[in-house]
Amino acid sequence: MHGRKIDSLALDNYQRAARVVLANHLVTRTYPDRIALPLIRRWATELREDLAELFGYRLEVTETTARVFPIIDRLDAGKPARTPADRLFDRRRYAYLALSLAALGRAGDQTTLSELADQVAAYAGRVEGLELSTDRAADRDAFVDAVGWLTHRGALTLADGDAGGWASDPEAGEALYDIDRPVVFALFRPPRALQHLHSVRGLLAEEGSAATTPTSTAAELARRVRRNLVERPVVYLEDLAPSERPLLGQDRIIADVELFTGLRAERRAEGVALIDISGRLSDIRFPSTGTLAQVGLLLAGEIADRVLDLDNPLEQRPSVADSGGALAAHLDSAIPESTVFAPLADLRLLDDALTSEDSPADPDADEEEPLEVTYPLIETTWVRETVQALADRYGATFAAQWQADVPGLTTEVVALLERLRLVHAIEDGLLVLPALARYRGAVVTVRTKRTEELFVTAADTYGSDRTGTEGN
């Protein structure tokens, strides 16, 4: 590993490059900022070799892009694509994004927003259940969000006009974009040809990889554990296959990730979390400013106090396995079989014939022995009442939209804590996960002169917990 050979004066610079490339699987001349690509290019050789050795990832670096090709071990709903305004992508936006990339791959050096919309509309008309009608404001807004995602990453650069004007009135507004073809090419690099896919599971790991088989070597198992450490905010023992769990406690594996990333591992009996005080590997800073983060921290403290109330013990519930099976079924149910996969049926049948005698092992075959773990259950009613109490006490300091919508605030705050893997939402409440204990004893200070800094806690000294990259 190169981290052990790099001079101590340069090690911090190398670790910053490592965090950037792990947090942003695509880096361009402008994304995530203008210093990221030169930083990665400086350390390209060392990063390429360490990413392959530690995680099994492949790194391609050119003059204009750096692209990491990760190995995805399981589906994760916690890293969605987001609009520039931080709204989550829905199915329609994902579809428009994919079709926009297809259209840009065949375009020249420039395109107008209306031309791109017409091409995407033509593609959408061939897909069952999908349509882009520029007469509908909702369709235009979704399409502009997809274009904004591409613009933010440098695939498109606004040369003239205004996308918002077109979205408001396509007859009066227009926008002209320069197309960065290397970025477009780097963005759309699927690990499988479409005709070879029978399920979204075909995108997981490398087919036939020993990393998911009972005969996995120690090195392959170690890579999978390291991938979990950098892709998840917290890795609990129950997340891992039985053969992987002993490796989570090995000092060498943890030390390798700490040295590569420059982060500190917080180790507990239940698992390990990388603590990112730099903010360069996190898509969520926590603790942080903003109503959602502040209320999330307050709620975490209240939950911790409730769990520790020995006079009123909470019901214990078994853990909920997170193998991704339900999410895979949900995604597979949306595949437009008749208009996308049916034309490839002959190729798929041929592929079946060629691979039926050498099918890879079930990715979940080694995960059939879940740990028998139970967690405290916080009832939904208690959560709602607690957030309402926090709103009654501190509501005047909340963002205006949340002052008038405490139920919506509750939903978003719970979603935030779940993304951070501090709780797990079930039908009748929240299962409290062990990592939440690090935020117990939160102390609130309200400053009247600087209202943007309303909540200061002892947990601030830890910086932010790490979570994975969006829409990779």
Short mmCIF file of C-alpha atoms in Angstrom, two decimals:
data_model
loop_
_atom_site.label_atom_id
_atom_site.label_comp_id
_atom_site.label_asym_id
_atom_site.label_seq_id
_atom_site.Cartn_x
_atom_site.Cartn_y
_atom_site.Cartn_z
CA MET A 1 0.00 0.00 0.00
CA HIS A 2 1.44 3.35 -1.09
CA GLY A 3 0.24 5.21 2.01
CA ARG A 4 3.00 3.57 4.00
CA LYS A 5 5.64 4.79 1.54
CA ILE A 6 4.50 8.39 1.08
CA ASP A 7 6.40 11.04 2.97
CA SER A 8 4.52 12.20 6.05
CA LEU A 9 4.47 15.77 4.75
CA ALA A 10 2.65 14.64 1.58
CA LEU A 11 0.44 12.00 3.18
CA ASP A 12 -2.35 14.44 4.07
CA ASN A 13 -2.50 15.59 0.44
CA TYR A 14 -2.72 11.98 -0.75
CA GLN A 15 -5.45 11.16 1.76
CA ARG A 16 -7.47 14.17 0.59
CA ALA A 17 -7.24 12.83 -2.97
CA ALA A 18 -8.38 9.41 -1.74
CA ARG A 19 -11.40 10.87 0.05
CA VAL A 20 -12.40 12.90 -3.00
CA VAL A 21 -12.23 9.95 -5.36
CA LEU A 22 -14.18 7.69 -2.99
CA ALA A 23 -16.86 10.31 -2.40
CA ASN A 24 -17.19 11.23 -6.08
CA HIS A 25 -16.85 8.28 -8.41
CA LEU A 26 -16.78 10.78 -11.26
CA VAL A 27 -14.49 13.81 -11.03
CA THR A 28 -14.34 16.41 -13.81
CA ARG A 29 -12.67 19.76 -14.33
CA THR A 30 -15.47 21.48 -12.41
CA TYR A 31 -16.97 18.72 -10.26
CA PRO A 32 -16.94 18.54 -7.29
CA ASP A 33 -14.70 21.62 -7.54
CA ARG A 34 -11.83 22.89 -9.70
CA ILE A 35 -9.03 21.58 -7.46
CA ALA A 36 -10.24 17.97 -7.27
CA LEU A 37 -9.09 16.73 -10.69
CA PRO A 38 -5.53 18.18 -10.48
CA LEU A 39 -5.25 16.63 -7.01
CA ILE A 40 -6.26 13.19 -8.26
CA ARG A 41 -4.08 13.44 -11.37
CA ARG A 42 -1.07 14.14 -9.15
CA TRP A 43 -1.59 10.87 -7.30
CA ALA A 44 -3.16 8.86 -10.14
CA THR A 45 -0.67 5.97 -10.10
CA GLU A 46 -0.73 5.49 -6.34
CA LEU A 47 -4.52 5.84 -6.15
CA ARG A 48 -5.06 3.38 -8.98
CA GLU A 49 -2.93 0.70 -7.31
CA ASP A 50 -4.28 1.24 -3.78
CA LEU A 51 -7.92 1.27 -4.90
CA ALA A 52 -7.38 -2.03 -6.69
CA GLU A 53 -5.49 -3.61 -3.80
CA LEU A 54 -7.72 -2.47 -0.96
CA PHE A 55 -11.19 -2.46 -2.56
CA GLY A 56 -10.97 -4.13 -5.97
CA TYR A 57 -11.98 -0.83 -7.61
CA ARG A 58 -10.71 0.32 -11.00
CA LEU A 59 -9.67 3.95 -11.57
CA GLU A 60 -9.38 5.58 -14.99
CA VAL A 61 -7.82 9.03 -15.16
CA THR A 62 -7.65 11.23 -18.27
CA GLU A 63 -6.85 14.89 -18.80
CA THR A 64 -10.49 15.85 -18.21
CA THR A 65 -11.99 13.12 -16.01
CA ALA A 66 -11.30 10.64 -13.25
CA ARG A 67 -13.72 7.72 -13.02
CA VAL A 68 -13.90 5.04 -10.35
CA PHE A 69 -15.58 1.78 -11.30
CA PRO A 70 -16.68 0.35 -7.95
CA ILE A 71 -17.82 -3.14 -7.07
CA ILE A 72 -21.32 -2.94 -5.59
CA ASP A 73 -21.94 -5.73 -3.12
CA ARG A 74 -25.57 -4.92 -2.29
CA LEU A 75 -28.33 -2.53 -3.21
CA ASP A 76 -28.57 0.57 -1.06
CA ALA A 77 -31.53 2.94 -1.13
CA GLY A 78 -29.63 5.44 1.02
CA LYS A 79 -27.67 7.11 -1.79
CA PRO A 80 -30.21 8.54 -4.23
CA ALA A 81 -29.53 11.09 -6.94
CA ARG A 82 -30.57 14.60 -5.97
CA THR A 83 -31.48 17.74 -7.84
CA PRO A 84 -29.34 20.89 -7.48
CA ALA A 85 -31.99 22.01 -4.97
CA ASP A 86 -31.43 18.76 -3.00
CA ARG A 87 -34.74 17.12 -3.94
CA LEU A 88 -34.67 13.36 -4.40
CA PHE A 89 -34.91 11.96 -7.91
CA ASP A 90 -38.03 9.96 -8.66
CA ARG A 91 -38.48 7.32 -11.36
CA ARG A 92 -39.29 9.87 -14.04
CA ARG A 93 -36.15 11.92 -13.34
CA TYR A 94 -33.97 8.83 -13.41
CA ALA A 95 -35.51 7.83 -16.73
CA TYR A 96 -35.00 11.29 -18.24
CA LEU A 97 -31.40 11.28 -17.00
CA ALA A 98 -30.65 7.94 -18.66
CA LEU A 99 -32.32 8.97 -21.91
CA SER A 100 -30.53 12.34 -21.89
CA LEU A 101 -27.20 10.53 -21.67
CA ALA A 102 -28.23 8.34 -24.59
CA ALA A 103 -29.17 11.40 -26.63
CA LEU A 104 -25.99 13.30 -25.74
CA GLY A 105 -23.90 10.32 -26.80
CA ARG A 106 -25.17 10.85 -30.34
CA ALA A 107 -25.14 14.66 -30.33
CA GLY A 108 -22.49 17.06 -31.56
CA ASP A 109 -20.65 19.71 -29.57
CA GLN A 110 -23.72 21.78 -28.68
CA THR A 111 -27.43 21.31 -28.14
CA THR A 112 -30.38 23.43 -27.14
CA LEU A 113 -32.62 22.39 -24.29
CA SER A 114 -35.61 22.07 -26.62
CA GLU A 115 -33.66 19.88 -29.07
CA LEU A 116 -32.53 17.61 -26.26
CA ALA A 117 -36.08 17.47 -24.89
CA ASP A 118 -37.42 16.46 -28.31
CA GLN A 119 -34.87 13.66 -28.58
CA VAL A 120 -35.58 12.41 -25.05
CA ALA A 121 -39.32 12.58 -25.78
CA ALA A 122 -38.79 10.42 -28.86
CA TYR A 123 -36.85 7.86 -26.82
CA ALA A 124 -39.39 7.97 -23.98
CA GLY A 125 -42.19 7.16 -26.42
CA ARG A 126 -40.56 3.80 -27.09
CA VAL A 127 -40.60 2.81 -23.42
CA GLU A 128 -43.78 1.39 -21.92
CA GLY A 129 -45.24 3.66 -19.25
CA LEU A 130 -42.89 6.58 -19.92
CA GLU A 131 -43.57 9.88 -21.68
CA LEU A 132 -42.05 13.35 -21.89
CA SER A 133 -44.62 15.93 -22.94
CA THR A 134 -43.25 19.46 -23.09
CA ASP A 135 -46.84 20.68 -22.73
CA ARG A 136 -46.86 19.48 -19.11
CA ALA A 137 -45.08 21.58 -16.53
CA ALA A 138 -44.34 18.53 -14.34
CA ASP A 139 -42.55 16.79 -17.22
CA ARG A 140 -40.56 19.92 -18.04
CA ASP A 141 -39.52 20.37 -14.41
CA ALA A 142 -38.39 16.74 -14.15
CA PHE A 143 -36.45 17.01 -17.41
CA VAL A 144 -34.74 20.24 -16.31
CA ASP A 145 -33.76 18.53 -13.04
CA ALA A 146 -32.07 15.75 -15.02
CA VAL A 147 -30.28 18.32 -17.19
CA GLY A 148 -29.25 20.20 -14.04
CA TRP A 149 -27.69 17.01 -12.64
CA LEU A 150 -25.62 16.66 -15.82
CA THR A 151 -24.69 20.33 -15.80
CA HIS A 152 -23.54 20.16 -12.18
CA ARG A 153 -21.10 17.38 -13.12
CA GLY A 154 -19.75 19.11 -16.21
CA ALA A 155 -21.34 16.98 -18.93
CA LEU A 156 -23.17 20.12 -20.05
CA THR A 157 -22.16 23.76 -19.73
CA LEU A 158 -24.71 26.52 -20.15
CA ALA A 159 -23.53 28.75 -23.01
CA ASP A 160 -26.58 30.98 -23.33
CA GLY A 161 -30.15 31.31 -22.13
CA ASP A 162 -31.89 29.97 -19.07
CA ALA A 163 -33.26 26.49 -18.35
CA GLY A 164 -35.72 27.94 -15.83
CA GLY A 165 -37.20 30.18 -18.50
CA TRP A 166 -37.75 27.19 -20.79
CA ALA A 167 -39.32 25.21 -17.95
CA SER A 168 -41.74 28.09 -17.29
CA ASP A 169 -42.61 28.63 -20.96
CA PRO A 170 -40.92 26.54 -23.67
CA GLU A 171 -42.32 28.87 -26.33
CA ALA A 172 -40.57 31.89 -24.86
CA GLY A 173 -37.51 30.45 -23.12
CA GLU A 174 -34.51 28.54 -24.41
CA ALA A 175 -31.04 27.44 -23.31
CA LEU A 176 -27.92 26.54 -25.29
CA TYR A 177 -25.42 24.02 -23.87
CA ASP A 178 -21.89 22.99 -24.76
CA ILE A 179 -21.46 19.21 -24.53
CA ASP A 180 -18.35 17.78 -22.89
CA ARG A 181 -18.18 14.44 -24.66
CA PRO A 182 -15.43 12.87 -22.47
CA VAL A 183 -17.61 13.51 -19.41
CA VAL A 184 -20.66 12.02 -21.12
CA PHE A 185 -18.60 8.98 -22.05
CA ALA A 186 -17.24 8.63 -18.52
CA LEU A 187 -20.71 8.90 -16.97
CA PHE A 188 -22.35 6.11 -18.92
CA ARG A 189 -20.18 3.05 -18.42
CA PRO A 190 -22.47 0.21 -17.26
CA PRO A 191 -20.68 -2.90 -15.97
CA ARG A 192 -22.96 -5.18 -18.00
CA ALA A 193 -24.48 -5.09 -21.45
CA LEU A 194 -28.22 -4.55 -21.09
CA GLN A 195 -29.13 -7.75 -22.89
CA HIS A 196 -27.23 -9.76 -20.30
CA LEU A 197 -29.33 -8.51 -17.39
CA HIS A 198 -32.22 -10.50 -16.00
CA SER A 199 -32.50 -8.46 -12.81
CA VAL A 200 -30.98 -5.44 -11.15
CA ARG A 201 -28.94 -7.96 -9.18
CA GLY A 202 -26.85 -8.38 -12.32
CA LEU A 203 -25.25 -5.05 -11.47
CA LEU A 204 -24.06 -6.29 -8.09
CA ALA A 205 -20.44 -7.33 -7.57
CA GLU A 206 -18.62 -8.99 -10.43
CA GLU A 207 -20.42 -12.04 -11.73
CA GLY A 208 -18.53 -15.13 -10.81
CA SER A 209 -16.38 -13.19 -8.36
CA ALA A 210 -15.20 -15.29 -5.48
CA ALA A 211 -16.04 -12.39 -3.20
CA THR A 212 -19.55 -13.77 -2.91
CA THR A 213 -18.84 -17.48 -2.77
CA PRO A 214 -18.08 -19.78 0.15
CA THR A 215 -14.55 -20.34 -1.28
CA SER A 216 -13.58 -16.69 -1.06
CA THR A 217 -9.93 -16.07 -0.29
CA ALA A 218 -8.91 -14.01 2.71
CA ALA A 219 -7.84 -11.14 0.44
CA GLU A 220 -11.20 -11.07 -1.34
CA LEU A 221 -13.14 -11.14 1.92
CA ALA A 222 -10.97 -8.32 3.27
CA ARG A 223 -11.73 -6.18 0.19
CA ARG A 224 -15.43 -6.68 0.72
CA VAL A 225 -15.18 -5.62 4.37
CA ARG A 226 -13.17 -2.53 3.39
CA ARG A 227 -15.78 -1.66 0.76
CA ASN A 228 -18.44 -1.77 3.43
CA LEU A 229 -16.40 0.57 5.62
CA VAL A 230 -16.09 3.30 2.98
CA GLU A 231 -19.55 2.91 1.44
CA ARG A 232 -21.66 2.80 4.62
CA PRO A 233 -21.92 5.31 7.46
CA VAL A 234 -21.79 2.44 9.98
CA VAL A 235 -20.93 -1.22 9.45
CA TYR A 236 -22.66 -3.51 11.92
CA LEU A 237 -21.58 -7.12 12.34
CA GLU A 238 -25.01 -8.30 11.22
CA ASP A 239 -24.46 -6.52 7.87
CA LEU A 240 -21.69 -8.94 7.01
CA ALA A 241 -21.67 -12.55 5.94
CA PRO A 242 -20.53 -15.05 8.57
CA SER A 243 -17.14 -15.45 6.88
CA GLU A 244 -16.60 -11.67 6.88
CA ARG A 245 -17.51 -10.87 10.49
CA PRO A 246 -14.19 -11.89 12.07
CA LEU A 247 -12.33 -9.57 9.67
CA LEU A 248 -14.17 -6.49 10.95
CA GLY A 249 -12.27 -6.85 14.20
CA GLN A 250 -8.84 -7.18 12.62
CA ASP A 251 -6.58 -4.20 13.35
CA ARG A 252 -4.79 -4.45 10.00
CA ILE A 253 -7.95 -4.09 7.91
CA ILE A 254 -9.17 -1.09 9.90
CA ALA A 255 -5.69 0.47 9.88
CA ASP A 256 -5.44 0.12 6.08
CA VAL A 257 -8.65 2.08 5.58
CA GLU A 258 -7.67 4.70 8.14
CA LEU A 259 -4.29 5.20 6.47
CA PHE A 260 -5.79 5.42 2.97
CA THR A 261 -8.57 7.85 3.86
CA GLY A 262 -7.09 9.77 6.79
CA LEU A 263 -10.28 9.06 8.76
CA ARG A 264 -10.59 7.71 12.27
CA ALA A 265 -12.44 4.48 12.93
CA GLU A 266 -14.73 4.39 15.93
CA ARG A 267 -15.01 0.77 17.03
CA ARG A 268 -17.74 -0.72 19.18
CA ALA A 269 -18.76 -4.26 19.98
CA GLU A 270 -21.57 -4.02 17.42
CA GLY A 271 -19.52 -2.63 14.53
CA VAL A 272 -17.30 0.11 13.12
CA ALA A 273 -17.89 3.63 11.80
CA LEU A 274 -15.43 5.90 10.00
CA ILE A 275 -15.60 9.41 11.43
CA ASP A 276 -15.05 12.09 8.80
CA ILE A 277 -14.15 15.38 10.43
CA SER A 278 -12.94 16.68 7.05
CA GLY A 279 -16.36 16.55 5.40
CA ARG A 280 -14.77 15.40 2.12
CA LEU A 281 -16.08 11.83 2.23
CA SER A 282 -19.55 12.72 3.51
CA ASP A 283 -22.66 13.52 1.53
CA ILE A 284 -24.30 14.39 4.85
CA ARG A 285 -22.59 16.40 7.59
CA PHE A 286 -23.90 15.45 11.00
CA PRO A 287 -24.01 17.29 13.33
CA SER A 288 -24.54 20.28 11.08
CA THR A 289 -26.50 23.46 10.55
CA GLY A 290 -30.02 23.59 9.16
CA THR A 291 -33.31 22.65 10.74
CA LEU A 292 -33.29 18.97 9.73
CA ALA A 293 -29.78 18.30 11.04
CA GLN A 294 -30.38 20.25 14.24
CA VAL A 295 -33.70 18.58 15.03
CA GLY A 296 -32.14 15.23 14.08
CA LEU A 297 -29.42 15.75 16.67
CA LEU A 298 -31.95 16.79 19.29
CA LEU A 299 -34.16 13.79 18.54
CA ALA A 300 -31.15 11.45 18.68
CA GLY A 301 -30.35 12.79 22.14
CA GLU A 302 -33.94 12.33 23.29
CA ILE A 303 -34.02 8.76 21.94
CA ALA A 304 -30.74 7.94 23.69
CA ASP A 305 -32.13 9.24 26.98
CA ARG A 306 -35.30 7.19 26.50
CA VAL A 307 -33.31 4.02 25.85
CA LEU A 308 -31.26 4.60 29.01
CA ASP A 309 -34.36 5.09 31.18
CA LEU A 310 -34.10 1.90 33.23
CA ASP A 311 -37.34 2.65 35.07
CA ASN A 312 -39.28 2.36 31.81
CA PRO A 313 -37.59 -0.37 29.75
CA LEU A 314 -38.37 -0.51 26.06
CA GLU A 315 -39.60 -3.50 24.12
CA GLN A 316 -36.82 -5.31 22.27
CA ARG A 317 -37.34 -6.36 18.66
CA PRO A 318 -35.17 -8.55 16.43
CA SER A 319 -33.14 -6.81 13.79
CA VAL A 320 -34.48 -6.48 10.28
CA ALA A 321 -32.21 -8.07 7.70
CA ASP A 322 -31.13 -5.63 5.01
CA SER A 323 -30.13 -7.88 2.14
CA GLY A 324 -31.72 -5.63 -0.47
CA GLY A 325 -34.10 -8.33 -1.65
CA ALA A 326 -37.22 -6.18 -1.32
CA LEU A 327 -35.54 -3.27 -3.08
CA ALA A 328 -34.37 -5.54 -5.89
CA ALA A 329 -37.90 -6.88 -6.38
CA HIS A 330 -39.25 -3.33 -6.37
CA LEU A 331 -36.77 -2.22 -9.03
CA ASP A 332 -37.27 -5.33 -11.14
CA SER A 333 -41.01 -4.75 -11.14
CA ALA A 334 -40.41 -1.45 -12.94
CA ILE A 335 -38.42 -2.96 -15.83
CA PRO A 336 -40.30 -2.23 -19.08
CA GLU A 337 -40.08 -5.81 -20.32
CA SER A 338 -42.25 -5.46 -23.40
CA THR A 339 -40.51 -2.44 -24.91
CA VAL A 340 -36.94 -2.79 -23.71
CA PHE A 341 -36.18 -6.41 -22.89
CA ALA A 342 -38.46 -8.26 -25.30
CA PRO A 343 -36.47 -7.16 -28.39
CA LEU A 344 -33.39 -8.66 -26.72
CA ALA A 345 -35.09 -11.93 -25.85
CA ASP A 346 -33.14 -14.01 -28.36
CA LEU A 347 -29.84 -12.66 -27.05
CA ARG A 348 -30.92 -13.36 -23.49
CA LEU A 349 -31.87 -16.94 -24.32
CA LEU A 350 -28.48 -17.43 -25.93
CA ASP A 351 -26.82 -15.96 -22.87
CA ASP A 352 -28.83 -18.33 -20.65
CA ALA A 353 -27.63 -21.30 -22.67
CA LEU A 354 -24.01 -20.22 -22.43
CA THR A 355 -24.06 -19.52 -18.70
CA SER A 356 -26.52 -22.06 -17.27
CA GLU A 357 -23.77 -24.58 -16.50
CA ASP A 358 -21.56 -22.00 -14.81
CA SER A 359 -23.94 -19.74 -12.94
CA PRO A 360 -22.42 -17.61 -10.18
CA ALA A 361 -23.32 -18.33 -6.61
CA ASP A 362 -26.23 -16.51 -5.05
CA PRO A 363 -24.82 -13.25 -3.62
CA ASP A 364 -26.83 -13.86 -0.46
CA ALA A 365 -25.90 -17.54 -0.10
CA ASP A 366 -23.30 -16.73 2.54
CA GLU A 367 -25.69 -14.50 4.44
CA GLU A 368 -28.20 -17.13 5.53
CA GLU A 369 -26.92 -17.10 9.10
CA PRO A 370 -28.09 -13.77 10.54
CA LEU A 371 -26.93 -12.78 13.98
CA GLU A 372 -29.60 -13.01 16.65
CA VAL A 373 -29.68 -9.34 17.62
CA THR A 374 -32.48 -7.31 19.18
CA TYR A 375 -32.83 -3.54 19.39
CA PRO A 376 -34.96 -1.20 21.53
CA LEU A 377 -38.22 -0.16 19.88
CA ILE A 378 -39.30 3.48 20.01
CA GLU A 379 -42.98 3.75 19.14
CA THR A 380 -44.15 6.03 16.35
CA THR A 381 -46.43 7.97 18.71
CA TRP A 382 -43.51 8.80 21.01
CA VAL A 383 -41.44 10.03 18.07
CA ARG A 384 -44.22 12.31 16.85
CA GLU A 385 -44.87 13.71 20.31
CA THR A 386 -41.16 14.31 20.91
CA VAL A 387 -40.64 16.20 17.65
CA GLN A 388 -43.76 18.24 18.40
CA ALA A 389 -42.33 19.07 21.84
CA LEU A 390 -39.05 20.15 20.23
CA ALA A 391 -41.01 22.29 17.77
CA ASP A 392 -42.95 23.90 20.62
CA ARG A 393 -39.70 24.73 22.39
CA TYR A 394 -37.43 25.72 19.51
CA GLY A 395 -39.85 26.19 16.63
CA ALA A 396 -39.22 29.92 16.32
CA THR A 397 -35.67 29.09 15.19
CA PHE A 398 -36.75 26.55 12.54
CA ALA A 399 -36.88 27.25 8.82
CA ALA A 400 -40.29 28.68 7.90
CA GLN A 401 -41.40 25.63 5.90
CA TRP A 402 -40.95 23.36 8.94
CA GLN A 403 -42.59 25.69 11.46
CA ALA A 404 -45.88 25.06 9.67
CA ASP A 405 -45.33 21.37 8.93
CA VAL A 406 -44.21 19.43 12.01
CA PRO A 407 -45.45 16.06 10.63
CA GLY A 408 -43.39 16.64 7.50
CA LEU A 409 -40.44 17.65 9.65
CA THR A 410 -40.80 14.42 11.63
CA THR A 411 -40.76 12.34 8.45
CA GLU A 412 -37.66 14.05 7.08
CA VAL A 413 -35.76 13.91 10.37
CA VAL A 414 -36.45 10.19 10.76
CA ALA A 415 -35.32 9.64 7.17
CA LEU A 416 -32.08 11.49 7.95
CA LEU A 417 -31.38 9.37 11.02
CA GLU A 418 -32.13 6.24 9.02
CA ARG A 419 -29.70 7.26 6.26
CA LEU A 420 -27.05 7.72 8.93
CA ARG A 421 -27.88 4.20 10.18
CA LEU A 422 -28.74 5.45 13.65
CA VAL A 423 -32.27 4.04 13.53
CA HIS A 424 -34.21 1.64 11.36
CA ALA A 425 -37.83 2.49 10.59
CA ILE A 426 -40.38 -0.32 10.83
CA GLU A 427 -44.16 -0.29 10.62
CA ASP A 428 -44.89 0.69 14.22
CA GLY A 429 -41.80 2.66 15.20
CA LEU A 430 -38.02 2.89 15.12
CA LEU A 431 -35.44 0.29 16.03
CA VAL A 432 -32.64 2.14 17.81
CA LEU A 433 -29.25 1.11 16.38
CA PRO A 434 -26.09 1.14 18.51
CA ALA A 435 -24.33 4.05 16.76
CA LEU A 436 -26.98 6.45 18.03
CA ALA A 437 -25.43 6.17 21.50
CA ARG A 438 -22.59 8.49 20.47
CA TYR A 439 -25.04 11.42 20.47
CA ARG A 440 -26.45 10.88 23.95
CA GLY A 441 -26.21 13.77 26.37
CA ALA A 442 -26.64 16.47 23.74
CA VAL A 443 -26.65 19.96 25.26
CA VAL A 444 -28.50 22.78 23.50
CA THR A 445 -27.43 26.41 23.55
CA VAL A 446 -29.58 29.05 21.86
CA ARG A 447 -27.70 32.13 20.75
CA THR A 448 -29.85 35.12 20.06
CA LYS A 449 -27.25 37.12 18.13
CA ARG A 450 -26.34 34.44 15.60
CA THR A 451 -29.49 32.44 14.98
CA GLU A 452 -27.83 30.31 12.32
CA GLU A 453 -25.84 28.61 15.08
CA LEU A 454 -28.68 27.51 17.27
CA PHE A 455 -27.59 24.14 18.52
CA VAL A 456 -24.15 23.32 19.85
CA THR A 457 -23.46 19.91 21.34
CA ALA A 458 -20.59 17.93 22.67
CA ALA A 459 -20.96 15.67 19.63
CA ASP A 460 -19.74 18.55 17.43
CA THR A 461 -16.23 17.71 18.50
CA TYR A 462 -16.50 14.51 16.51
CA GLY A 463 -17.27 16.21 13.18
CA SER A 464 -19.54 14.42 10.74
CA ASP A 465 -20.37 10.79 10.17
CA ARG A 466 -19.61 9.42 6.74
CA THR A 467 -22.21 8.18 4.27
CA GLY A 468 -21.90 6.81 0.66
CA THR A 469 -21.80 8.71 -2.96
CA GLU A 470 -25.15 9.54 -4.74
CA GLY A 471 -26.36 8.21 -7.94
CA ASN A 472 -22.96 6.56 -8.68
#
